[in-house]
Amino acid sequence: MARFPSILDTIGNTPVVRINRLAPAHVNLFVKIEAFNPLGSVKDRLALGVIEAAEQSGQLKPGQTVIEATSGNTGIGLAMVCAAKGYPLVVTMAEQFSVERRRLMRFLGARVVLTPQALRGYGMVVKAAELAQKHGWFLTRQFETEANPDIHARTTAREILKDFDNDRLDWWVTGYGTGGTLNGVSRVLARERPDTRIAVCEPEEAPLLGSGLEQPRHADGSPAAPHAAFKPHPMQGWTPDFIPKITADALRTGGIHRILPIPGAEALKWSAELARKEGIFVGISAGGTFAGALRICAEAPPGANVLCMLPDTGERYLSTPLFADVPADMTPEEVEISRSTPSAQLPG
């Protein structure tokens, strides 16, 4: 095992794993499991990238408070990076996102300011900008800063190229939150693996990209209003109620070949199936991306290689509908198993 100077040096180099029981027999389906990052999601990369870029540019001063709007994973990643580097952190987060996310951030030393559910993602973004302006805090601007896709171009994309060196990669399938992974990886693939086609997944309930409707923006690229096509959906961290500038930039390059609308029920189903049939424990947005990858596989020619991004761990979703049918107490079947031998019986 390697020895690392700090926890931050363990970010990246996540594994690509073959899917064996859930993949169609005629293709090779692989997943890149970002839950292997130290705080359990792809957003650990973003967090390190935006903080180090701000340090290098001089925008972030020693001891200055960092602030960001987040559905949870970026905030958790930033809490880790800020703890390791000694920066105070404040995050704004809409109140509907899972309770375990805010508790994790607070456990890591961050302060969490909740915003009303009715204002959704746009409300937490506006609140973060107000607080940064009021207090002189550094706003990381994850939805607009080029440091976000740049870290994926330097790390995620290079890892994928290495993993498929001297082998075909027919499709790369991803979702989007900020669009950092989509933007950073797609531009590298377009340049170095132009034979690879790219599919991006989004909620069927909120088909922002598929609608073709423009996103109102301020001059700095930040959203000026929620997107007209947004409706609530269960994929936390996937597709806020606006199209981030970074995502829009990726679409403008013309390198996206398919946009796949994924129903929330499919996302929940495939997250559970990955756990029960492959032993891969991931969240709802990962289940949604996997559902999209299965659609691509169904249409792909024999022998095709398909790579699907799985952005985070299932432990972020214990209080969400993903675990609604998972009981804490023994089921009748488990009680029957227990009673099949005489020892160690619970009362009743």
PDB file of C-alpha atoms in Angstrom, residues 167-333:
ATOM      1  CA  ASP A 167      -9.020  -1.106 -26.433  1.00  0.00           C
ATOM      2  CA  ARG A 168     -12.193   0.286 -27.949  1.00  0.00           C
ATOM      3  CA  LEU A 169     -14.524   2.531 -25.958  1.00  0.00           C
ATOM      4  CA  ASP A 170     -17.736   2.786 -27.927  1.00  0.00           C
ATOM      5  CA  TRP A 171     -19.888   4.743 -25.458  1.00  0.00           C
ATOM      6  CA  TRP A 172     -19.320   6.851 -22.353  1.00  0.00           C
ATOM      7  CA  VAL A 173     -22.491   7.469 -20.321  1.00  0.00           C
ATOM      8  CA  THR A 174     -22.882  10.100 -17.596  1.00  0.00           C
ATOM      9  CA  GLY A 175     -25.444  12.253 -15.830  1.00  0.00           C
ATOM     10  CA  TYR A 176     -24.906  15.854 -14.838  1.00  0.00           C
ATOM     11  CA  GLY A 177     -25.160  17.995 -11.732  1.00  0.00           C
ATOM     12  CA  THR A 178     -22.853  20.914 -12.380  1.00  0.00           C
ATOM     13  CA  GLY A 179     -21.727  19.391 -15.664  1.00  0.00           C
ATOM     14  CA  GLY A 180     -18.080  19.319 -14.606  1.00  0.00           C
ATOM     15  CA  THR A 181     -17.574  15.622 -15.312  1.00  0.00           C
ATOM     16  CA  LEU A 182     -19.525  15.866 -18.587  1.00  0.00           C
ATOM     17  CA  ASN A 183     -17.615  18.939 -19.781  1.00  0.00           C
ATOM     18  CA  GLY A 184     -14.117  17.934 -18.702  1.00  0.00           C
ATOM     19  CA  VAL A 185     -14.229  14.325 -19.887  1.00  0.00           C
ATOM     20  CA  SER A 186     -16.141  14.944 -23.119  1.00  0.00           C
ATOM     21  CA  ARG A 187     -13.670  17.521 -24.408  1.00  0.00           C
ATOM     22  CA  VAL A 188     -10.749  15.156 -23.827  1.00  0.00           C
ATOM     23  CA  LEU A 189     -12.567  12.240 -25.470  1.00  0.00           C
ATOM     24  CA  ALA A 190     -13.505  14.416 -28.445  1.00  0.00           C
ATOM     25  CA  ARG A 191      -9.849  15.277 -28.940  1.00  0.00           C
ATOM     26  CA  GLU A 192      -8.167  11.962 -28.170  1.00  0.00           C
ATOM     27  CA  ARG A 193     -10.881   9.316 -28.680  1.00  0.00           C
ATOM     28  CA  PRO A 194     -13.235  10.803 -31.291  1.00  0.00           C
ATOM     29  CA  ASP A 195     -14.596   7.310 -31.964  1.00  0.00           C
ATOM     30  CA  THR A 196     -16.209   7.297 -28.512  1.00  0.00           C
ATOM     31  CA  ARG A 197     -19.834   8.415 -28.466  1.00  0.00           C
ATOM     32  CA  ILE A 198     -21.213  10.261 -25.441  1.00  0.00           C
ATOM     33  CA  ALA A 199     -24.633   9.944 -23.819  1.00  0.00           C
ATOM     34  CA  VAL A 200     -25.864  12.244 -21.062  1.00  0.00           C
ATOM     35  CA  CYS A 201     -28.774  11.273 -18.817  1.00  0.00           C
ATOM     36  CA  GLU A 202     -31.266  13.561 -17.112  1.00  0.00           C
ATOM     37  CA  PRO A 203     -34.526  13.063 -15.185  1.00  0.00           C
ATOM     38  CA  GLU A 204     -37.568  12.360 -17.322  1.00  0.00           C
ATOM     39  CA  GLU A 205     -39.468  14.527 -14.832  1.00  0.00           C
ATOM     40  CA  ALA A 206     -37.123  17.469 -15.511  1.00  0.00           C
ATOM     41  CA  PRO A 207     -35.919  17.242 -19.138  1.00  0.00           C
ATOM     42  CA  LEU A 208     -34.026  20.536 -19.158  1.00  0.00           C
ATOM     43  CA  LEU A 209     -31.583  19.604 -21.922  1.00  0.00           C
ATOM     44  CA  GLY A 210     -34.150  17.700 -23.940  1.00  0.00           C
ATOM     45  CA  SER A 211     -36.628  20.595 -23.833  1.00  0.00           C
ATOM     46  CA  GLY A 212     -34.467  22.788 -26.064  1.00  0.00           C
ATOM     47  CA  LEU A 213     -35.470  25.809 -23.974  1.00  0.00           C
ATOM     48  CA  GLU A 214     -32.787  28.377 -23.182  1.00  0.00           C
ATOM     49  CA  GLN A 215     -31.638  28.961 -19.605  1.00  0.00           C
ATOM     50  CA  PRO A 216     -31.909  32.614 -18.487  1.00  0.00           C
ATOM     51  CA  ARG A 217     -28.483  33.790 -17.271  1.00  0.00           C
ATOM     52  CA  HIS A 218     -26.692  36.715 -15.720  1.00  0.00           C
ATOM     53  CA  ALA A 219     -23.608  38.068 -17.490  1.00  0.00           C
ATOM     54  CA  ASP A 220     -21.335  35.897 -15.302  1.00  0.00           C
ATOM     55  CA  GLY A 221     -23.117  32.727 -16.459  1.00  0.00           C
ATOM     56  CA  SER A 222     -25.028  32.124 -13.235  1.00  0.00           C
ATOM     57  CA  PRO A 223     -28.754  31.370 -13.533  1.00  0.00           C
ATOM     58  CA  ALA A 224     -31.076  34.364 -13.625  1.00  0.00           C
ATOM     59  CA  ALA A 225     -34.181  32.241 -12.958  1.00  0.00           C
ATOM     60  CA  PRO A 226     -35.223  28.613 -12.634  1.00  0.00           C
ATOM     61  CA  HIS A 227     -35.565  26.707 -15.913  1.00  0.00           C
ATOM     62  CA  ALA A 228     -39.101  26.474 -17.313  1.00  0.00           C
ATOM     63  CA  ALA A 229     -38.915  22.699 -17.851  1.00  0.00           C
ATOM     64  CA  PHE A 230     -37.941  21.779 -14.295  1.00  0.00           C
ATOM     65  CA  LYS A 231     -40.166  19.662 -12.085  1.00  0.00           C
ATOM     66  CA  PRO A 232     -39.153  17.928  -8.836  1.00  0.00           C
ATOM     67  CA  HIS A 233     -37.456  14.540  -9.228  1.00  0.00           C
ATOM     68  CA  PRO A 234     -35.855  12.008  -6.856  1.00  0.00           C
ATOM     69  CA  MET A 235     -32.276  12.132  -8.190  1.00  0.00           C
ATOM     70  CA  GLN A 236     -30.582  14.305  -5.562  1.00  0.00           C
ATOM     71  CA  GLY A 237     -27.536  16.086  -6.960  1.00  0.00           C
ATOM     72  CA  TRP A 238     -28.620  15.353 -10.545  1.00  0.00           C
ATOM     73  CA  THR A 239     -30.001  18.213 -12.639  1.00  0.00           C
ATOM     74  CA  PRO A 240     -30.729  21.266 -10.479  1.00  0.00           C
ATOM     75  CA  ASP A 241     -33.613  23.536 -11.467  1.00  0.00           C
ATOM     76  CA  PHE A 242     -31.392  25.340 -13.972  1.00  0.00           C
ATOM     77  CA  ILE A 243     -28.884  24.361 -16.657  1.00  0.00           C
ATOM     78  CA  PRO A 244     -25.418  25.149 -15.292  1.00  0.00           C
ATOM     79  CA  LYS A 245     -23.139  27.181 -17.542  1.00  0.00           C
ATOM     80  CA  ILE A 246     -20.601  24.345 -17.554  1.00  0.00           C
ATOM     81  CA  THR A 247     -23.233  21.921 -18.864  1.00  0.00           C
ATOM     82  CA  ALA A 248     -24.408  24.377 -21.524  1.00  0.00           C
ATOM     83  CA  ASP A 249     -20.797  24.856 -22.647  1.00  0.00           C
ATOM     84  CA  ALA A 250     -20.432  21.083 -23.122  1.00  0.00           C
ATOM     85  CA  LEU A 251     -23.587  20.928 -25.235  1.00  0.00           C
ATOM     86  CA  ARG A 252     -22.433  23.792 -27.446  1.00  0.00           C
ATOM     87  CA  THR A 253     -19.352  21.854 -28.534  1.00  0.00           C
ATOM     88  CA  GLY A 254     -21.586  19.369 -30.345  1.00  0.00           C
ATOM     89  CA  GLY A 255     -19.834  16.372 -28.788  1.00  0.00           C
ATOM     90  CA  ILE A 256     -22.936  14.972 -27.071  1.00  0.00           C
ATOM     91  CA  HIS A 257     -24.551  12.236 -29.163  1.00  0.00           C
ATOM     92  CA  ARG A 258     -27.558  11.249 -27.037  1.00  0.00           C
ATOM     93  CA  ILE A 259     -29.683  12.840 -24.315  1.00  0.00           C
ATOM     94  CA  LEU A 260     -31.542  10.152 -22.355  1.00  0.00           C
ATOM     95  CA  PRO A 261     -34.557  10.981 -20.127  1.00  0.00           C
ATOM     96  CA  ILE A 262     -34.644   8.602 -17.141  1.00  0.00           C
ATOM     97  CA  PRO A 263     -37.763   8.096 -14.976  1.00  0.00           C
ATOM     98  CA  GLY A 264     -37.200   8.352 -11.235  1.00  0.00           C
ATOM     99  CA  ALA A 265     -38.577   4.861 -10.705  1.00  0.00           C
ATOM    100  CA  GLU A 266     -35.902   3.410 -13.006  1.00  0.00           C
ATOM    101  CA  ALA A 267     -33.154   5.213 -11.110  1.00  0.00           C
ATOM    102  CA  LEU A 268     -34.376   3.765  -7.815  1.00  0.00           C
ATOM    103  CA  LYS A 269     -34.752   0.288  -9.338  1.00  0.00           C
ATOM    104  CA  TRP A 270     -31.261   0.090 -10.818  1.00  0.00           C
ATOM    105  CA  SER A 271     -29.532   1.469  -7.750  1.00  0.00           C
ATOM    106  CA  ALA A 272     -31.110  -1.384  -5.781  1.00  0.00           C
ATOM    107  CA  GLU A 273     -30.310  -3.932  -8.498  1.00  0.00           C
ATOM    108  CA  LEU A 274     -26.651  -2.889  -8.574  1.00  0.00           C
ATOM    109  CA  ALA A 275     -26.477  -3.562  -4.836  1.00  0.00           C
ATOM    110  CA  ARG A 276     -28.308  -6.891  -4.895  1.00  0.00           C
ATOM    111  CA  LYS A 277     -26.984  -8.367  -8.136  1.00  0.00           C
ATOM    112  CA  GLU A 278     -23.470  -6.878  -8.414  1.00  0.00           C
ATOM    113  CA  GLY A 279     -22.592  -5.892  -4.829  1.00  0.00           C
ATOM    114  CA  ILE A 280     -22.066  -2.259  -5.971  1.00  0.00           C
ATOM    115  CA  PHE A 281     -23.495   0.221  -3.448  1.00  0.00           C
ATOM    116  CA  VAL A 282     -24.349   3.542  -5.085  1.00  0.00           C
ATOM    117  CA  GLY A 283     -26.935   6.313  -4.962  1.00  0.00           C
ATOM    118  CA  ILE A 284     -30.045   7.247  -6.917  1.00  0.00           C
ATOM    119  CA  SER A 285     -28.284   9.334  -9.564  1.00  0.00           C
ATOM    120  CA  ALA A 286     -25.937   6.402 -10.201  1.00  0.00           C
ATOM    121  CA  GLY A 287     -28.965   4.176 -10.691  1.00  0.00           C
ATOM    122  CA  GLY A 288     -30.308   6.683 -13.205  1.00  0.00           C
ATOM    123  CA  THR A 289     -27.060   6.777 -15.143  1.00  0.00           C
ATOM    124  CA  PHE A 290     -26.908   2.987 -15.117  1.00  0.00           C
ATOM    125  CA  ALA A 291     -30.460   2.856 -16.523  1.00  0.00           C
ATOM    126  CA  GLY A 292     -29.272   5.043 -19.384  1.00  0.00           C
ATOM    127  CA  ALA A 293     -26.245   2.823 -19.954  1.00  0.00           C
ATOM    128  CA  LEU A 294     -28.504  -0.231 -20.231  1.00  0.00           C
ATOM    129  CA  ARG A 295     -30.489   1.547 -22.964  1.00  0.00           C
ATOM    130  CA  ILE A 296     -27.263   2.215 -24.847  1.00  0.00           C
ATOM    131  CA  CYS A 297     -26.209  -1.422 -24.385  1.00  0.00           C
ATOM    132  CA  ALA A 298     -29.508  -2.687 -25.798  1.00  0.00           C
ATOM    133  CA  GLU A 299     -28.817  -0.842 -29.072  1.00  0.00           C
ATOM    134  CA  ALA A 300     -25.042  -1.382 -29.213  1.00  0.00           C
ATOM    135  CA  PRO A 301     -23.463  -3.897 -31.629  1.00  0.00           C
ATOM    136  CA  PRO A 302     -21.968  -7.164 -30.337  1.00  0.00           C
ATOM    137  CA  GLY A 303     -18.644  -6.692 -28.539  1.00  0.00           C
ATOM    138  CA  ALA A 304     -19.181  -3.001 -27.814  1.00  0.00           C
ATOM    139  CA  ASN A 305     -17.526  -1.505 -24.730  1.00  0.00           C
ATOM    140  CA  VAL A 306     -19.726   0.856 -22.692  1.00  0.00           C
ATOM    141  CA  LEU A 307     -18.512   2.821 -19.665  1.00  0.00           C
ATOM    142  CA  CYS A 308     -20.980   4.303 -17.180  1.00  0.00           C
ATOM    143  CA  MET A 309     -20.176   6.831 -14.444  1.00  0.00           C
ATOM    144  CA  LEU A 310     -21.494   6.024 -10.949  1.00  0.00           C
ATOM    145  CA  PRO A 311     -21.113   9.300  -9.025  1.00  0.00           C
ATOM    146  CA  ASP A 312     -21.598   8.491  -5.339  1.00  0.00           C
ATOM    147  CA  THR A 313     -22.243   6.056  -2.508  1.00  0.00           C
ATOM    148  CA  GLY A 314     -25.648   4.796  -1.414  1.00  0.00           C
ATOM    149  CA  GLU A 315     -25.010   5.880   2.177  1.00  0.00           C
ATOM    150  CA  ARG A 316     -26.059   9.432   1.194  1.00  0.00           C
ATOM    151  CA  TYR A 317     -29.638   8.191   0.717  1.00  0.00           C
ATOM    152  CA  LEU A 318     -30.627   6.336   3.890  1.00  0.00           C
ATOM    153  CA  SER A 319     -33.457   8.825   4.590  1.00  0.00           C
ATOM    154  CA  THR A 320     -34.710   8.925   0.982  1.00  0.00           C
ATOM    155  CA  PRO A 321     -37.167   6.761  -0.996  1.00  0.00           C
ATOM    156  CA  LEU A 322     -34.232   4.532  -2.002  1.00  0.00           C
ATOM    157  CA  PHE A 323     -34.427   2.908   1.447  1.00  0.00           C
ATOM    158  CA  ALA A 324     -38.189   3.268   1.973  1.00  0.00           C
ATOM    159  CA  ASP A 325     -38.764  -0.488   1.734  1.00  0.00           C
ATOM    160  CA  VAL A 326     -35.731  -1.514   3.775  1.00  0.00           C
ATOM    161  CA  PRO A 327     -36.881  -2.244   7.364  1.00  0.00           C
ATOM    162  CA  ALA A 328     -34.809  -1.716  10.492  1.00  0.00           C
ATOM    163  CA  ASP A 329     -36.543  -4.589  12.339  1.00  0.00           C
ATOM    164  CA  MET A 330     -36.590  -8.245  11.341  1.00  0.00           C
ATOM    165  CA  THR A 331     -38.964  -9.259   8.581  1.00  0.00           C
ATOM    166  CA  PRO A 332     -41.291 -12.269   9.085  1.00  0.00           C
ATOM    167  CA  GLU A 333     -38.889 -14.353   6.997  1.00  0.00           C
TER     168      GLU A 333
END
